[in-house]
XYZ file of N, CA and C in Angstrom:
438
model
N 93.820 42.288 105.912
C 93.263 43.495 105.320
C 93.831 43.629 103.903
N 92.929 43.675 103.059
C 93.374 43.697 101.493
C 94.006 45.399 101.466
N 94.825 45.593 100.625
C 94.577 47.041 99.808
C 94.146 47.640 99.354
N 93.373 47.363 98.938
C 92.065 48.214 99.166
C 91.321 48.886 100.762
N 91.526 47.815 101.619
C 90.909 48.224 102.691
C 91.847 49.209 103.056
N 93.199 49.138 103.116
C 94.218 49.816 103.236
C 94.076 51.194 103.048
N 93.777 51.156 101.579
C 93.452 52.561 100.965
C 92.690 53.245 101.588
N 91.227 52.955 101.864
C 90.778 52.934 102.430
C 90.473 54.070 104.066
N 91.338 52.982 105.229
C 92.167 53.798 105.800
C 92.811 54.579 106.084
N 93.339 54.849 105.674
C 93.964 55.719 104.636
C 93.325 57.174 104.976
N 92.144 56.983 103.403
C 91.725 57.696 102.926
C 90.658 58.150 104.724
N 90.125 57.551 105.438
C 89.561 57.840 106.456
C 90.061 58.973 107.457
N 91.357 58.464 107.577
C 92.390 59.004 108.675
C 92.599 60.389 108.652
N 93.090 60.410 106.931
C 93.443 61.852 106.546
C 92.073 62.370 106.213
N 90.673 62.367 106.151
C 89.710 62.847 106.581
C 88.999 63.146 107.250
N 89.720 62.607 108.581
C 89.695 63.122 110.090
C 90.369 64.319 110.309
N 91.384 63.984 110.431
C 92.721 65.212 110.264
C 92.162 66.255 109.531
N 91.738 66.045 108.405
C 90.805 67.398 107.242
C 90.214 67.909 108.154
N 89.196 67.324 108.749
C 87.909 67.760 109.397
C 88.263 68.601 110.508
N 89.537 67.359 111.283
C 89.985 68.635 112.740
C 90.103 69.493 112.228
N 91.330 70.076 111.175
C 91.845 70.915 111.205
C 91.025 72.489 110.860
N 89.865 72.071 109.880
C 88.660 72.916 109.485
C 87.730 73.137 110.673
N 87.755 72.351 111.490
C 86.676 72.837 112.925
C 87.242 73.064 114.026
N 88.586 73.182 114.123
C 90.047 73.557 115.225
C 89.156 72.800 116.406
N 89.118 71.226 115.700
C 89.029 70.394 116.842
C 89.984 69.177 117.465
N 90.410 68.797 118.219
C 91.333 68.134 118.706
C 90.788 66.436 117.776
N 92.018 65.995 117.317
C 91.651 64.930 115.961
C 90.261 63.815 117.016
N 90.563 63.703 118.448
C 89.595 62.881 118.884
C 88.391 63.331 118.915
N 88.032 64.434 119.139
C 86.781 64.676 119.110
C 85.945 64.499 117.805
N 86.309 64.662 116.705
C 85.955 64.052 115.151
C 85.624 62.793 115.505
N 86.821 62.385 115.886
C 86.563 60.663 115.828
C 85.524 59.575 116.771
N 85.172 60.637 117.955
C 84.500 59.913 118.741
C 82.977 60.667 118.217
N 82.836 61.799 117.414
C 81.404 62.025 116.804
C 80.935 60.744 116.262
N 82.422 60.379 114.889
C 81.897 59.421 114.260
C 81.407 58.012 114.929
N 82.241 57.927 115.615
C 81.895 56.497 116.879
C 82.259 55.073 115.975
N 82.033 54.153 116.286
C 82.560 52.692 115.253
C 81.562 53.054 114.384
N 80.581 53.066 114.445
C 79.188 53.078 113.181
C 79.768 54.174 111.765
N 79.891 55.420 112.304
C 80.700 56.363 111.565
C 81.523 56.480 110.794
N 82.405 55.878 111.762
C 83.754 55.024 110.998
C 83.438 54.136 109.874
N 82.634 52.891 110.125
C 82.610 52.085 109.301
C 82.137 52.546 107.851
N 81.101 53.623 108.770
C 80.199 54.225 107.333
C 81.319 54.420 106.461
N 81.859 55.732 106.529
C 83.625 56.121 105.839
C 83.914 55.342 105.541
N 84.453 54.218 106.119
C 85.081 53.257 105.221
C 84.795 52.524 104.384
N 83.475 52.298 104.316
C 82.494 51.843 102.848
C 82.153 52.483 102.200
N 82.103 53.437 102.449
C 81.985 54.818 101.289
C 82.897 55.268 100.769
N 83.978 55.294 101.151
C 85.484 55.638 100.964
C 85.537 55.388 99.864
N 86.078 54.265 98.505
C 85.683 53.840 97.418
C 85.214 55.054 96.217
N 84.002 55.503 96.918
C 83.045 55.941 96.434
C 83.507 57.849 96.314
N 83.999 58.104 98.039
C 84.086 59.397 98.417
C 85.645 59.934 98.195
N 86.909 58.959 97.505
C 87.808 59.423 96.771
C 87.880 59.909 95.576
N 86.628 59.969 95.077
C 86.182 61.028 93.820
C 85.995 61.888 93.851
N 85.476 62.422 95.118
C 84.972 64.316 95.533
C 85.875 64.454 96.355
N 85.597 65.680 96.345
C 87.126 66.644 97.364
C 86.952 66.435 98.612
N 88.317 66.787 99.722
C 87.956 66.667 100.932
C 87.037 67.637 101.598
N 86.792 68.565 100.655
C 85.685 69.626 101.330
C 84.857 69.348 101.376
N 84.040 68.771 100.002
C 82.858 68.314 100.132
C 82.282 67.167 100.895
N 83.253 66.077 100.571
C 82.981 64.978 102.093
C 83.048 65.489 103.579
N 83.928 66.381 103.629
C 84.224 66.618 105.556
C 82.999 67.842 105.820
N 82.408 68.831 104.357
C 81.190 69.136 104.962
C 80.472 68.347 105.139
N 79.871 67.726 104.375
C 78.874 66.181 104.454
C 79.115 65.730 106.166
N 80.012 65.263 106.165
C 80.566 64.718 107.425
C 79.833 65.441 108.588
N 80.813 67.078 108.897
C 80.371 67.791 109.856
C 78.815 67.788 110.176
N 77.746 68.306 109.253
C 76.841 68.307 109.148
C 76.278 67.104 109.464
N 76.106 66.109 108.990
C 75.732 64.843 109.492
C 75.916 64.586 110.482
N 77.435 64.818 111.172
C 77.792 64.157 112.600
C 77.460 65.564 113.339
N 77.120 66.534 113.410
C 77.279 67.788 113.801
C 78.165 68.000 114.401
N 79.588 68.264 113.999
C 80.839 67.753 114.584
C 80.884 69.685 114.844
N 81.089 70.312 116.079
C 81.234 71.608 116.444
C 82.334 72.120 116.425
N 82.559 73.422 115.669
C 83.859 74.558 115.821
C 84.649 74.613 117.159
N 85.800 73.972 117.191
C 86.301 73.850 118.222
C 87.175 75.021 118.362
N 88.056 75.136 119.136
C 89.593 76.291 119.397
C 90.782 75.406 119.660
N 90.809 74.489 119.196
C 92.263 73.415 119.173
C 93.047 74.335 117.512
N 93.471 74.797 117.583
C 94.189 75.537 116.672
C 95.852 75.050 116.433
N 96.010 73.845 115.269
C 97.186 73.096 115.026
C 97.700 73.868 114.141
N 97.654 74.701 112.901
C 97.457 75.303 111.720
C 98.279 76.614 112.110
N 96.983 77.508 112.282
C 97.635 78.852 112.186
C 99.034 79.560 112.748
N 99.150 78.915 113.762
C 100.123 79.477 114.937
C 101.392 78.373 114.627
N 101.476 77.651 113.600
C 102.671 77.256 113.096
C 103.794 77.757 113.115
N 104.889 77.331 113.425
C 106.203 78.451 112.706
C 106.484 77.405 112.095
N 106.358 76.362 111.391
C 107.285 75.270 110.738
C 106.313 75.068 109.307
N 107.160 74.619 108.445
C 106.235 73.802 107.621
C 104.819 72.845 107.990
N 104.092 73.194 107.796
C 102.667 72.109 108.029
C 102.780 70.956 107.169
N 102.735 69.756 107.847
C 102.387 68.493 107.340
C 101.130 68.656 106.478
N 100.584 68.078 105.185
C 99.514 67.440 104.543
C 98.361 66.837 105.589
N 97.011 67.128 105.638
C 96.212 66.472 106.591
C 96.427 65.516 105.468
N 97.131 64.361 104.717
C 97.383 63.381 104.145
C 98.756 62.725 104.642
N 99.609 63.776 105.034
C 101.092 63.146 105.432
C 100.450 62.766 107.061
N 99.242 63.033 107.802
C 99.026 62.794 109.213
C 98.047 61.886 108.895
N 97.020 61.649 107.677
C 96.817 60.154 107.679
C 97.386 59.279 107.674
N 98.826 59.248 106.738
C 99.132 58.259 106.577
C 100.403 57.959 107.639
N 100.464 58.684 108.653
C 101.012 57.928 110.115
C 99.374 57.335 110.854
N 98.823 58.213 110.975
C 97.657 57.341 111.465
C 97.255 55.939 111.542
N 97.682 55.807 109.568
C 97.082 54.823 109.275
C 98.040 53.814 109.524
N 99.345 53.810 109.264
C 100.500 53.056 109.907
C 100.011 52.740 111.391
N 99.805 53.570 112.032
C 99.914 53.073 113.704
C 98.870 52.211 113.505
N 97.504 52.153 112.998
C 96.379 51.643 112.981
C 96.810 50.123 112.492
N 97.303 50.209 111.781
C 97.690 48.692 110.740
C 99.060 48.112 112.025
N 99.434 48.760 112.608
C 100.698 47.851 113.049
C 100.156 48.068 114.632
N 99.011 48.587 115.080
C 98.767 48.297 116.411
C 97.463 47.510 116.909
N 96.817 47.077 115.395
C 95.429 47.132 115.954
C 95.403 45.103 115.485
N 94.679 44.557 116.145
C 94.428 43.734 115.741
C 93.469 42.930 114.737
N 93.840 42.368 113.786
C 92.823 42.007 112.769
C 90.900 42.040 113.309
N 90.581 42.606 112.709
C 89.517 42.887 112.952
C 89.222 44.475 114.043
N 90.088 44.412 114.226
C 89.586 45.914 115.322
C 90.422 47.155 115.293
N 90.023 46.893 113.803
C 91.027 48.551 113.023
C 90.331 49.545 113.393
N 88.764 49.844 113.167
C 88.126 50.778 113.556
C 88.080 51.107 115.066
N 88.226 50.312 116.245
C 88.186 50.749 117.419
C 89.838 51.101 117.905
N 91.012 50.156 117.056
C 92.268 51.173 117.217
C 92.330 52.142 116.592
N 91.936 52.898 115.668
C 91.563 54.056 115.135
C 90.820 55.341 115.983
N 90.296 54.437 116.809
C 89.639 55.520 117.394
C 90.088 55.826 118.846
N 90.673 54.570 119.382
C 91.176 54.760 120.472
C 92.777 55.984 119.954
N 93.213 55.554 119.131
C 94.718 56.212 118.892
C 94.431 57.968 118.871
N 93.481 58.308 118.023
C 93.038 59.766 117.736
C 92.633 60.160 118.927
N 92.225 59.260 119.832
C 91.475 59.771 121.137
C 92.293 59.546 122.337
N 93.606 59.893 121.552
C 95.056 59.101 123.231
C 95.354 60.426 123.246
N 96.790 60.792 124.147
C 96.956 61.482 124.481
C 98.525 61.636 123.333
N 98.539 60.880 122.341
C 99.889 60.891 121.597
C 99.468 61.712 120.738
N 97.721 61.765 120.205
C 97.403 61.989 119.212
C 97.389 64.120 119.103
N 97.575 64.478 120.642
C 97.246 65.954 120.476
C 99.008 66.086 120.310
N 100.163 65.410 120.835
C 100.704 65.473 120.186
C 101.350 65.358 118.860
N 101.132 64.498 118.368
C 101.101 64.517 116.747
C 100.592 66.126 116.182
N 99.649 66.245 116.426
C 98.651 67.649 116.343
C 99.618 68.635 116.579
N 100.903 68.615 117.215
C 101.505 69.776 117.742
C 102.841 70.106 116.942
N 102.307 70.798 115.998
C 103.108 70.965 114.750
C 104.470 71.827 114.536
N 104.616 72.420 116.101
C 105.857 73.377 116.443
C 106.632 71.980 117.028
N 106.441 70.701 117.633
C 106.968 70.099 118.206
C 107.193 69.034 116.992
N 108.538 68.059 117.254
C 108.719 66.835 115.797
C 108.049 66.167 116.352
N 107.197 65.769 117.129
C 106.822 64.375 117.669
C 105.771 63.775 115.818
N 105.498 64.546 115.212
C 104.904 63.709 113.941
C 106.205 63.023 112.922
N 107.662 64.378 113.163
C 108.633 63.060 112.444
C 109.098 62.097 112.999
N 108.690 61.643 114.307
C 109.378 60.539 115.073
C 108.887 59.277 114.148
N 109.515 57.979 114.474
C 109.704 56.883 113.880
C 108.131 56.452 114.731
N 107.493 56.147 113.254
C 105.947 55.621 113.698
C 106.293 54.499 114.899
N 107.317 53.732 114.823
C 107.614 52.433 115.938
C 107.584 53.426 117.721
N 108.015 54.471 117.639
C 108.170 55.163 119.077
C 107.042 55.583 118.987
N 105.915 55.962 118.056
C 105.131 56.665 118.533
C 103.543 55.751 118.621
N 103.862 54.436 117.864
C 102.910 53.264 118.734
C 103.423 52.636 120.081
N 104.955 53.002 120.441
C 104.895 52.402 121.717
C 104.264 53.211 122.462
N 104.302 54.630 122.433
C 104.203 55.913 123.253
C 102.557 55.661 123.408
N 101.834 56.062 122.130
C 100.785 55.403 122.361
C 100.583 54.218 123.114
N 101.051 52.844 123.336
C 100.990 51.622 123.712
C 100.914 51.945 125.355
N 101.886 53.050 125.767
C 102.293 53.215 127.032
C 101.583 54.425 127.527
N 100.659 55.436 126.885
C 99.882 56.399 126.862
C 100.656 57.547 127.766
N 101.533 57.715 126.667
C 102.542 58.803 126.806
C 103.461 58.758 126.008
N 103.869 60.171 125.658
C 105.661 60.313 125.424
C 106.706 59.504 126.257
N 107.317 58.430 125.590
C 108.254 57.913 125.984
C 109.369 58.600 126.150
């Protein structure tokens, strides 16, 4: 995977995360709207869609995918500092690059957002997002908190 594709990634992940967090939907449900096709789209557009804001792409997005107002609420009910939906891409995108195998970034991408590590990550009163990305692809690996 060049760097670019990287970027890329990247740039996908934390536009998932955008999207949950604007439709208080659990990060998998975004991700399984988009499905591999979805995904890929994003990621060839990506390039293109790091010029406009994340608002305007993740409306685009919603609308297109008709991705629905959920009640997964990561945000409001915080007591801690909130991570960047950019500081939760770019663990995303780490787990993605160090779990997925060449060629099947987009279906570890989607499987990871759609595990059961990923509503933790999401759980922003709990550290499980500062844990060491290595525990939290095994956890994932083992589909659970280790």
């Amino acid at each position: 995977m060049t760097e670019a594709d990287k970027d890329d990634l990247f740039y996908v992940c934390s536009l998932v995360e955008f999207i949950a967090r604007k439709t208080k939907n659990k990060r998998g449900v975004v991700a399984n709207r988009l499905g591999v096709d979805g995904f890929a789209k994003q990621l060839k557009d990506a390039q293109v869609n790091h010029c406009l804001s994340f608002e305007q792409v993740g409306e685009e997005i919603v609308d297109q995918y008709k991705i629905p107002q959920g009640d997964f609420e990561s945000v409001e009910n915080c007591k801690y500092d909130i991570p960047s939906y950019t500081d939760i891409g770019n663990l995303y995108c780490i787990m993605v690059l160090d779990c997925a195998k060449n060629g099947d970034e987009i279906e570890t991408a989607i499987k990871i957002f759609t595990s059961p590590i990923s509503d933790y990550i999401s759980n922003f009163n709990s550290d499980c997002y500062y844990q060491n990305p290595s525990y939290l692809e095994e956890s994932f690996k083992a589909g659970k908190l280790l």
